[in-house]
Short mmCIF file of C-alpha atoms and ligand atoms in Angstrom, two decimals:
data_model
loop_
_atom_site.label_atom_id
_atom_site.label_comp_id
_atom_site.label_asym_id
_atom_site.label_seq_id
_atom_site.Cartn_x
_atom_site.Cartn_y
_atom_site.Cartn_z
CA MET X 40 2.71 20.82 -6.65
CA LEU X 41 2.03 19.87 -10.24
CA THR X 42 3.69 22.84 -11.91
CA ASN X 43 4.87 21.92 -15.44
CA LYS X 44 3.10 18.55 -15.25
CA GLN X 45 1.00 17.59 -18.25
CA ILE X 46 -1.99 15.43 -17.51
CA VAL X 47 -4.45 13.70 -19.80
CA VAL X 48 -7.76 13.20 -18.01
CA GLY X 49 -9.76 10.42 -19.66
CA ILE X 50 -13.48 10.28 -18.95
CA THR X 51 -15.53 7.21 -19.71
CA GLY X 52 -19.29 6.71 -19.60
CA GLY X 53 -20.71 6.84 -16.08
CA ILE X 54 -22.72 9.12 -13.84
CA ALA X 55 -19.56 9.93 -11.84
CA ALA X 56 -18.30 11.82 -14.93
CA TYR X 57 -19.70 15.01 -13.40
CA LYS X 58 -17.07 14.76 -10.62
CA SER X 59 -14.31 14.90 -13.25
CA ILE X 60 -15.04 18.58 -13.74
CA GLU X 61 -13.98 19.23 -10.12
CA LEU X 62 -10.97 16.92 -10.59
CA ILE X 63 -9.79 18.96 -13.59
CA ARG X 64 -10.22 22.16 -11.60
CA LEU X 65 -8.13 20.73 -8.74
CA LEU X 66 -5.38 19.54 -11.09
CA LYS X 67 -5.25 22.98 -12.72
CA THR X 68 -5.14 24.72 -9.34
CA ALA X 69 -2.20 22.49 -8.43
CA GLY X 70 -0.39 23.85 -11.49
CA ALA X 71 -0.94 21.08 -14.08
CA GLU X 72 -1.80 21.54 -17.72
CA VAL X 73 -4.77 19.32 -18.51
CA ARG X 74 -6.08 17.89 -21.78
CA VAL X 75 -9.31 15.94 -21.71
CA VAL X 76 -10.18 12.86 -23.73
CA LEU X 77 -13.81 11.68 -23.74
CA THR X 78 -15.08 8.29 -24.84
CA PRO X 79 -18.29 8.38 -26.92
CA ALA X 80 -20.26 7.07 -23.91
CA ALA X 81 -18.89 9.84 -21.68
CA GLU X 82 -20.39 12.48 -23.97
CA ALA X 83 -23.81 11.39 -22.74
CA PHE X 84 -22.85 12.61 -19.24
CA VAL X 85 -20.60 15.67 -19.74
CA THR X 86 -20.17 17.98 -22.70
CA PRO X 87 -16.90 18.77 -24.48
CA LEU X 88 -17.76 22.48 -24.18
CA THR X 89 -17.83 22.38 -20.36
CA LEU X 90 -14.58 20.44 -20.24
CA GLN X 91 -12.91 22.76 -22.71
CA ALA X 92 -13.88 25.76 -20.58
CA ILE X 93 -12.65 24.18 -17.35
CA SER X 94 -9.41 22.71 -18.75
CA GLY X 95 -8.56 25.68 -20.96
CA ASN X 96 -7.67 23.29 -23.79
CA GLY X 97 -9.49 21.63 -26.68
CA VAL X 98 -11.19 18.33 -25.81
CA SER X 99 -10.53 15.20 -27.89
CA THR X 100 -13.39 12.79 -28.47
CA SER X 101 -12.64 10.72 -31.54
CA LEU X 102 -9.78 8.65 -32.85
CA LEU X 103 -10.62 9.34 -36.45
CA ASP X 104 -11.27 13.08 -36.29
CA PRO X 105 -8.96 14.74 -38.87
CA GLN X 106 -9.51 18.17 -37.28
CA ALA X 107 -8.48 17.00 -33.81
CA GLU X 108 -5.53 15.05 -35.22
CA LEU X 109 -4.38 18.25 -36.86
CA ALA X 110 -4.25 20.05 -33.49
CA MET X 111 -2.57 17.21 -31.56
CA GLY X 112 -2.48 13.68 -32.94
CA HIS X 113 -3.29 10.79 -30.62
CA ILE X 114 0.31 9.60 -30.55
CA GLU X 115 1.49 13.12 -29.83
CA LEU X 116 -1.05 13.31 -26.99
CA ALA X 117 0.19 9.99 -25.62
CA LYS X 118 3.77 11.31 -25.62
CA TRP X 119 2.74 14.71 -24.23
CA ALA X 120 1.23 13.17 -21.07
CA ASP X 121 3.22 12.94 -17.83
CA PHE X 122 0.18 11.14 -16.37
CA VAL X 123 -2.99 9.63 -17.74
CA VAL X 124 -5.79 9.81 -15.18
CA ILE X 125 -9.00 7.99 -16.12
CA ALA X 126 -11.90 9.01 -13.94
CA PRO X 127 -14.41 7.50 -13.99
CA ALA X 128 -13.16 4.24 -15.46
CA SER X 129 -16.17 2.11 -16.44
CA ALA X 130 -16.29 -1.71 -16.36
CA ASP X 131 -16.30 -1.69 -20.15
CA PHE X 132 -13.17 0.47 -20.30
CA LEU X 133 -11.32 -1.73 -17.77
CA ALA X 134 -12.06 -4.77 -19.91
CA ARG X 135 -10.86 -3.11 -23.08
CA LEU X 136 -7.73 -1.80 -21.40
CA ARG X 137 -6.92 -5.25 -20.07
CA LEU X 138 -7.30 -6.75 -23.54
CA GLY X 139 -5.09 -4.11 -25.10
CA MET X 140 -7.78 -2.91 -27.46
CA GLY X 141 -7.44 0.32 -29.41
CA ASN X 142 -10.93 0.89 -30.70
CA ASP X 143 -11.35 4.45 -29.42
CA LEU X 144 -9.10 7.40 -28.72
CA LEU X 145 -8.69 6.78 -24.97
CA SER X 146 -7.81 3.08 -25.22
CA THR X 147 -5.39 3.79 -28.11
CA LEU X 148 -3.77 6.56 -26.09
CA CYS X 149 -3.27 4.17 -23.15
CA LEU X 150 -1.52 1.72 -25.48
CA ALA X 151 0.69 4.42 -26.94
CA THR X 152 1.75 6.18 -23.72
CA SER X 153 4.71 5.44 -21.47
CA ALA X 154 3.27 7.70 -18.75
CA PRO X 155 1.84 6.24 -15.52
CA ILE X 156 -1.85 5.40 -15.86
CA LEU X 157 -4.17 6.01 -12.90
CA LEU X 158 -7.67 4.57 -12.91
CA ALA X 159 -10.58 5.57 -10.70
CA PRO X 160 -13.16 2.83 -11.30
CA ALA X 161 -16.83 3.67 -10.85
CA MET X 162 -19.78 1.37 -11.41
CA ASN X 163 -22.75 -0.29 -9.77
CA GLN X 164 -21.76 -2.31 -6.68
CA GLN X 165 -23.00 -5.57 -8.21
CA MET X 166 -21.02 -4.98 -11.38
CA TYR X 167 -17.94 -4.18 -9.29
CA LYS X 168 -18.25 -7.51 -7.47
CA GLN X 169 -18.29 -9.52 -10.71
CA GLN X 170 -15.40 -11.91 -11.09
CA ALA X 171 -14.63 -10.58 -14.59
CA VAL X 172 -14.31 -7.02 -13.30
CA GLN X 173 -12.20 -8.10 -10.30
CA GLU X 174 -9.88 -10.13 -12.56
CA ASN X 175 -9.50 -7.19 -14.94
CA LEU X 176 -8.58 -4.91 -12.05
CA GLN X 177 -6.10 -7.41 -10.66
CA VAL X 178 -4.35 -7.87 -14.01
CA LEU X 179 -4.19 -4.13 -14.63
CA ALA X 180 -2.72 -3.56 -11.15
CA GLU X 181 -0.12 -6.28 -11.79
CA ARG X 182 0.85 -4.47 -14.98
CA GLY X 183 1.57 -1.31 -12.98
CA VAL X 184 -1.67 0.59 -13.47
CA HIS X 185 -2.46 2.65 -10.32
CA LEU X 186 -5.95 1.97 -9.00
CA ILE X 187 -7.70 4.65 -6.96
CA GLY X 188 -10.71 3.44 -4.95
CA PRO X 189 -13.56 2.90 -5.48
CA ASN X 190 -15.34 4.02 -2.32
CA SER X 191 -18.38 2.48 -0.65
CA GLY X 192 -21.68 4.24 -0.11
CA PHE X 193 -24.93 5.29 -1.72
CA GLN X 194 -24.95 4.96 -5.49
CA ALA X 195 -26.85 6.98 -8.09
CA CYS X 196 -28.87 3.87 -8.98
CA GLY X 197 -30.10 3.57 -5.38
CA ASP X 198 -27.83 0.68 -4.38
CA VAL X 199 -25.47 0.85 -1.45
CA GLY X 200 -22.03 -0.72 -1.71
CA LYS X 201 -18.57 -0.47 -3.22
CA GLY X 202 -18.33 1.20 -6.61
CA ARG X 203 -18.55 4.95 -6.00
CA MET X 204 -15.76 6.86 -7.70
CA SER X 205 -13.15 8.26 -5.34
CA GLU X 206 -13.55 11.93 -4.55
CA PRO X 207 -11.58 14.39 -6.72
CA THR X 208 -9.34 15.30 -3.74
CA GLU X 209 -8.47 11.60 -3.26
CA ILE X 210 -7.60 11.30 -6.94
CA LEU X 211 -5.42 14.41 -6.74
CA ALA X 212 -3.63 12.93 -3.70
CA ALA X 213 -3.01 9.70 -5.64
CA VAL X 214 -1.50 11.67 -8.53
CA LEU X 215 0.78 13.51 -6.10
CA GLN X 216 1.88 10.23 -4.54
CA THR X 217 3.11 8.94 -7.89
CA LEU X 218 5.37 11.97 -8.35
CA PRO X 219 9.02 11.02 -8.05
CA LYS X 220 10.24 12.20 -4.68
CA ASN X 221 13.09 14.69 -4.68
CA ARG X 222 15.11 13.76 -1.59
CA SER X 223 17.97 16.11 -2.35
CA LEU X 224 17.89 17.72 1.12
CA ASP X 225 17.99 14.54 3.18
CA GLN X 226 21.36 15.52 4.68
CA LEU X 227 20.00 18.82 5.95
CA SER X 228 18.27 19.64 9.24
CA VAL X 229 16.30 22.79 9.90
CA THR X 230 14.51 24.50 12.79
CA ILE X 231 11.63 26.78 11.82
CA THR X 232 9.53 29.03 14.05
CA ALA X 233 6.03 29.89 12.84
CA GLY X 234 2.85 31.59 13.93
CA PRO X 235 2.25 34.17 16.65
CA THR X 236 3.05 34.00 20.34
CA GLN X 237 0.50 34.76 23.04
CA GLU X 238 1.54 36.76 26.09
CA ALA X 239 -0.80 36.31 29.02
CA ILE X 240 -2.37 39.31 30.74
CA ASP X 241 -4.43 37.25 33.16
CA PRO X 242 -5.87 33.69 33.01
CA VAL X 243 -8.36 34.68 30.27
CA ARG X 244 -6.65 37.41 28.22
CA TYR X 245 -3.52 37.76 26.19
CA ILE X 246 -1.55 40.00 23.78
CA SER X 247 -0.86 38.54 20.34
CA ASN X 248 -0.85 39.37 16.60
CA HIS X 249 -2.46 38.28 13.32
CA SER X 250 0.07 35.65 12.21
CA SER X 251 -1.71 32.47 11.08
CA GLY X 252 1.44 30.36 10.72
CA LYS X 253 0.71 29.73 7.03
CA MET X 254 4.04 31.11 5.77
CA GLY X 255 6.16 29.23 8.32
CA PHE X 256 4.23 25.99 7.87
CA ALA X 257 4.62 26.23 4.08
CA ILE X 258 8.39 26.60 4.53
CA ALA X 259 8.46 23.60 6.86
CA GLU X 260 6.52 21.47 4.35
CA ALA X 261 8.72 22.61 1.46
CA PHE X 262 11.85 21.48 3.35
CA ALA X 263 10.25 18.19 4.45
CA GLU X 264 9.06 17.37 0.91
CA GLN X 265 12.68 17.37 -0.17
CA GLY X 266 13.78 15.08 2.64
CA ALA X 267 15.17 17.61 5.13
CA LYS X 268 14.76 16.85 8.84
CA VAL X 269 12.41 19.56 10.05
CA THR X 270 11.66 20.78 13.58
CA LEU X 271 8.75 23.20 13.53
CA ILE X 272 8.23 25.30 16.65
CA ALA X 273 4.72 26.62 16.32
CA GLY X 274 2.84 29.25 18.25
CA PRO X 275 -0.93 28.81 18.72
CA VAL X 276 -2.30 28.22 15.19
CA ASN X 277 -5.09 26.24 13.54
CA LEU X 278 -2.91 24.34 11.08
CA SER X 279 -1.92 20.72 10.70
CA SER X 280 1.54 19.58 9.66
CA SER X 281 2.62 16.41 7.89
CA SER X 282 3.90 13.47 9.89
CA ALA X 283 7.41 13.93 8.48
CA ILE X 284 7.75 17.10 10.55
CA GLU X 285 8.68 17.14 14.24
CA ARG X 286 6.31 19.71 15.65
CA ILE X 287 6.61 21.45 19.00
CA ASP X 288 3.67 23.60 20.05
CA VAL X 289 4.34 26.56 22.31
CA VAL X 290 2.34 29.54 23.50
CA SER X 291 4.56 32.35 24.74
CA ALA X 292 7.76 33.93 23.41
CA GLN X 293 9.68 32.60 26.40
CA GLU X 294 8.55 29.02 25.64
CA MET X 295 9.39 29.51 21.97
CA ALA X 296 12.82 30.87 22.90
CA GLN X 297 13.59 27.88 25.11
CA GLN X 298 12.72 25.32 22.40
CA ALA X 299 14.19 27.34 19.53
CA VAL X 300 17.62 27.76 21.11
CA LYS X 301 17.72 24.05 22.04
CA PHE X 302 16.90 22.79 18.53
CA ALA X 303 18.82 25.51 16.69
CA GLN X 304 22.06 24.11 18.11
CA GLN X 305 21.25 20.65 16.78
CA ASN X 306 20.29 21.68 13.25
CA ASP X 307 22.04 23.17 10.21
CA LEU X 308 19.57 25.96 9.51
CA PHE X 309 17.37 28.21 11.62
CA ILE X 310 14.47 30.12 10.06
CA GLY X 311 12.61 32.61 12.23
CA CYS X 312 9.26 33.12 10.54
CA ALA X 313 7.29 33.48 13.76
CA ALA X 314 5.78 36.82 14.67
CA VAL X 315 7.18 36.81 18.20
CA ALA X 316 5.74 39.33 20.63
CA ASP X 317 8.50 41.81 21.39
CA TYR X 318 7.04 42.52 24.83
CA ARG X 319 5.16 40.60 27.51
CA VAL X 320 3.19 41.72 30.51
CA ALA X 321 5.48 42.28 33.47
CA GLU X 322 3.06 41.07 36.13
CA VAL X 323 0.56 38.47 34.86
CA ALA X 324 -2.50 38.64 37.10
CA GLU X 325 -3.26 35.36 38.84
CA GLN X 326 -7.00 36.03 38.68
CA LYS X 327 -9.14 37.63 36.00
CA ILE X 328 -8.70 41.43 36.13
CA LYS X 329 -12.01 42.97 37.09
CA LYS X 330 -13.49 46.09 35.58
CA THR X 331 -14.27 48.65 38.26
CA ASP X 332 -16.53 51.69 38.25
CA GLU X 333 -13.71 53.93 39.51
CA ASN X 334 -11.03 53.13 36.90
CA ASN X 335 -11.55 54.35 33.35
CA GLU X 336 -7.99 53.43 32.48
CA LEU X 337 -5.91 50.35 32.98
CA THR X 338 -2.15 50.37 32.58
CA LEU X 339 -0.22 47.25 31.71
CA ARG X 340 3.52 47.37 32.22
CA LEU X 341 5.34 45.52 29.44
CA ILE X 342 8.85 44.15 29.51
CA LYS X 343 10.99 42.98 26.61
CA ASN X 344 10.89 39.36 25.51
CA PRO X 345 14.11 37.59 24.58
CA ASP X 346 15.05 38.15 20.94
CA ILE X 347 15.04 34.53 19.85
CA ILE X 348 16.69 34.87 16.47
CA ALA X 349 19.39 37.23 17.74
CA THR X 350 20.19 34.74 20.53
CA VAL X 351 20.49 31.92 17.97
CA ALA X 352 22.54 34.02 15.54
CA ASN X 353 24.99 34.93 18.30
CA LEU X 354 25.54 31.41 19.63
CA SER X 355 29.24 30.89 20.16
CA GLU X 356 28.96 27.15 19.55
CA ASN X 357 26.90 25.20 17.00
CA ARG X 358 25.56 28.33 15.39
CA PRO X 359 23.28 27.37 12.48
CA PHE X 360 22.83 29.34 9.25
CA VAL X 361 20.23 31.92 10.32
CA VAL X 362 17.40 33.32 8.20
CA GLY X 363 15.10 35.97 9.65
CA PHE X 364 11.94 37.69 8.50
CA ALA X 365 11.17 41.38 8.80
CA ALA X 366 7.46 42.21 8.69
CA GLU X 367 7.35 45.94 8.03
CA THR X 368 4.68 48.51 7.18
CA GLU X 369 7.10 51.29 6.11
CA LYS X 370 10.77 51.75 5.07
CA VAL X 371 10.72 48.01 4.41
CA GLU X 372 14.15 47.68 2.83
CA ALA X 373 15.93 49.96 5.30
CA TYR X 374 14.42 48.30 8.36
CA ALA X 375 15.05 44.81 6.99
CA LYS X 376 18.70 45.59 6.22
CA SER X 377 19.14 47.06 9.67
CA LYS X 378 17.73 43.84 11.25
CA LEU X 379 20.10 41.77 9.12
CA GLN X 380 23.07 43.60 10.65
CA ARG X 381 21.75 44.19 14.16
CA LYS X 382 20.66 40.59 14.72
CA ASN X 383 23.74 39.14 12.97
CA LEU X 384 21.65 37.13 10.46
CA ASP X 385 22.83 35.43 7.27
CA VAL X 386 19.69 36.30 5.31
CA ILE X 387 16.65 38.48 5.98
CA CYS X 388 13.34 38.14 4.16
CA ALA X 389 11.77 41.58 3.98
CA ASN X 390 8.01 41.22 4.13
CA ASP X 391 5.97 44.27 3.20
CA VAL X 392 2.79 43.85 5.23
CA SER X 393 1.43 47.38 4.63
CA SER X 394 -1.33 46.12 2.30
CA GLY X 395 -2.96 44.07 5.03
CA GLN X 396 -2.89 41.12 2.60
CA VAL X 397 -0.13 39.01 4.17
CA PHE X 398 -1.05 38.10 7.75
CA GLY X 399 -3.46 35.17 7.60
CA LYS X 400 -3.74 35.31 3.80
CA ASP X 401 -2.70 32.68 1.25
CA HIS X 402 -0.30 34.80 -0.82
CA ASN X 403 2.90 36.69 -0.12
CA ALA X 404 5.96 38.23 -1.77
CA LEU X 405 9.44 38.55 -0.25
CA HIS X 406 12.60 40.57 -0.84
CA LEU X 407 15.67 38.71 0.38
CA PHE X 408 18.82 40.52 1.49
CA TRP X 409 22.16 39.10 2.55
CA GLN X 410 25.69 40.46 2.94
CA ASN X 411 26.50 40.85 -0.75
CA GLY X 412 23.24 40.40 -2.54
CA GLU X 413 19.49 40.53 -2.77
CA LYS X 414 16.68 38.74 -4.59
CA LYS X 415 12.99 39.43 -5.05
CA LEU X 416 10.52 36.56 -4.87
CA PRO X 417 7.34 37.87 -6.53
CA LEU X 418 3.77 37.43 -5.29
CA ALA X 419 2.76 33.77 -5.21
CA ASP X 420 0.74 31.47 -3.02
CA LYS X 421 2.64 30.72 0.16
CA GLN X 422 3.35 27.10 -0.89
CA HIS X 423 5.04 28.11 -4.14
CA LEU X 424 6.80 31.02 -2.48
CA ALA X 425 8.12 28.66 0.19
CA GLN X 426 9.51 26.29 -2.46
CA GLN X 427 11.38 29.15 -4.11
CA LEU X 428 12.58 30.44 -0.75
CA VAL X 429 13.92 27.01 0.21
CA ALA X 430 15.90 26.85 -3.04
CA GLU X 431 17.42 30.29 -2.36
CA ILE X 432 18.23 29.54 1.28
CA VAL X 433 19.85 26.20 0.44
CA ALA X 434 21.97 27.82 -2.29
CA LEU X 435 23.15 30.57 0.10
CA TYR X 436 23.80 28.05 2.86
CA GLN X 437 25.87 25.88 0.54
CA GLN X 438 27.79 28.91 -0.65
CA LYS X 439 28.65 29.80 2.96
CA GLN X 440 29.66 26.22 3.72
CA GLY X 441 31.93 26.29 0.67
CA GLU X 442 33.55 29.52 1.85
CA LEU X 443 34.04 28.14 5.37
CA ASN X 444 35.65 24.97 4.02
CA GLN X 445 37.98 27.03 1.84
CA SER X 446 39.13 29.14 4.78
CA PHE X 447 40.37 26.03 6.66
O1 PMT D 98 1.83 33.56 9.62
P1 PMT D 98 1.25 34.22 8.36
O2 PMT D 98 -0.16 34.67 8.59
O3 PMT D 98 1.41 33.35 7.15
O4 PMT D 98 2.09 35.55 8.09
C1 PMT D 98 3.45 35.44 7.78
C2 PMT D 98 4.29 36.50 8.53
C3 PMT D 98 3.91 37.89 8.08
C4 PMT D 98 4.11 36.38 10.04
C5 PMT D 98 5.79 36.16 8.20
O5 PMT D 98 5.99 36.13 6.82
C6 PMT D 98 6.75 37.18 8.82
O6 PMT D 98 7.04 38.22 8.26
N1 PMT D 98 7.29 36.82 10.02
C7 PMT D 98 8.09 37.71 10.85
C8 PMT D 98 7.19 38.57 11.64
C9 PMT D 98 7.91 39.46 12.64
O7 PMT D 98 7.62 39.40 13.77
O8 PMT D 98 8.86 40.19 12.14
P2 PMT D 98 9.76 41.20 13.08
O9 PMT D 98 10.27 42.19 12.10
O10 PMT D 98 9.00 41.72 14.20
O11 PMT D 98 10.92 40.29 13.61
C10 PMT D 98 12.17 40.15 12.93
C11 PMT D 98 12.72 38.77 13.13
O12 PMT D 98 13.05 38.57 14.50
C12 PMT D 98 11.78 37.66 12.76
O13 PMT D 98 12.53 36.64 12.16
C13 PMT D 98 11.22 37.22 14.10
O14 PMT D 98 10.85 35.83 14.08
C14 PMT D 98 12.38 37.45 15.02
N2 PMT D 98 12.05 37.78 16.42
C15 PMT D 98 11.35 38.90 16.72
C16 PMT D 98 11.13 39.22 18.04
C17 PMT D 98 11.61 38.37 19.03
N3 PMT D 98 11.39 38.63 20.32
N4 PMT D 98 12.29 37.26 18.71
C18 PMT D 98 12.51 36.96 17.42
O15 PMT D 98 13.13 35.94 17.13
#
């Protein structure tokens, strides 16, 4: 989410400074490079050594430190930053920022940067209420500074009220919200299936598989983030999806098939990431099947479920561009290529699941095959993998559209 983003985290003097360590960790996990600037007062609460270890970069503390200036001067640091996030921002720092003072490294950096500045104020509730503080905040907000929080609650000093620094996750969310939105796919619509299906045996039992829906949901989010209209047809999973996504929850393969074929005809792309049960129980018992003393064996007769993606790929009208997945434990490439042909797909994503580290896990790797080409997407967390996959699918879709237009 923050890959290639460079963030200066400024820490001012306040007990909430300890939460900045978690904030830096979150920013780094989201892909950002982080450099920390401490005010002299902040050094009383957190040490440069801890922050250096957590950020992986040297920590700057002084405006007039020749050694630090040698590594990266304060103007260079101000230009380097894509964002300046100050957490906690003390009442003193707010006042100095409002006045445009440059009497320490952090305030000078704020004057010298053109990057967005985000402030997470933190102070005693009575201090926060003061007219001077409120005026400072108002003026800073009017100048375009992004204010995050503060929250209400118990304070370290024993008071209860507004002034607690926002939680690191809230600050991360605020940083993400200031990212410029790439709406390059807003002309595109896509249907995605995700998760497992459950095939009933009787009212209390079913046949299913280990799919968690994580891969399919990540693909849906990656499309939605870029403005595409997304319909996500989800089997039974424990995942939430963003409000930009139209989500249809189903249970069985037959229900998934019904919804998938309907939406596939309305949308440009169809991506079958669901682990659909190939077979269902022929006669679902109306009552719970009872164990008996006589029978040591129980036979369930299974019949084939509809092949959803093959049905979509063979639509005679309004056929979308169709991308399938092939989860294989052996002969991955051969089986994937055979599914590409047999199911009449445009692209197949071969998914080697032999390690047992794909279903339900956070990471995955894919090998894409299409008529005249292939591409490997190396191991990454499912969110990053999905972003790369979306880029590949869109490029191949556009290529096909171009070829179709030329043939008319
Ligand atoms: O959900 P996660 O825990 O994140 O795991 C992700 C995943 C492993 C489930 C996913 O990446 C994946 O590989 N999905 C496809 C799983 C699968 O069932 O593959 P398959 O080889 O059995 O099916 C081939 C293709 O046909 C798939 O696109 C499948 O959606 C589709 N299919 C299969 C059977 C059927 N009756 N109808 C179908 O549409």
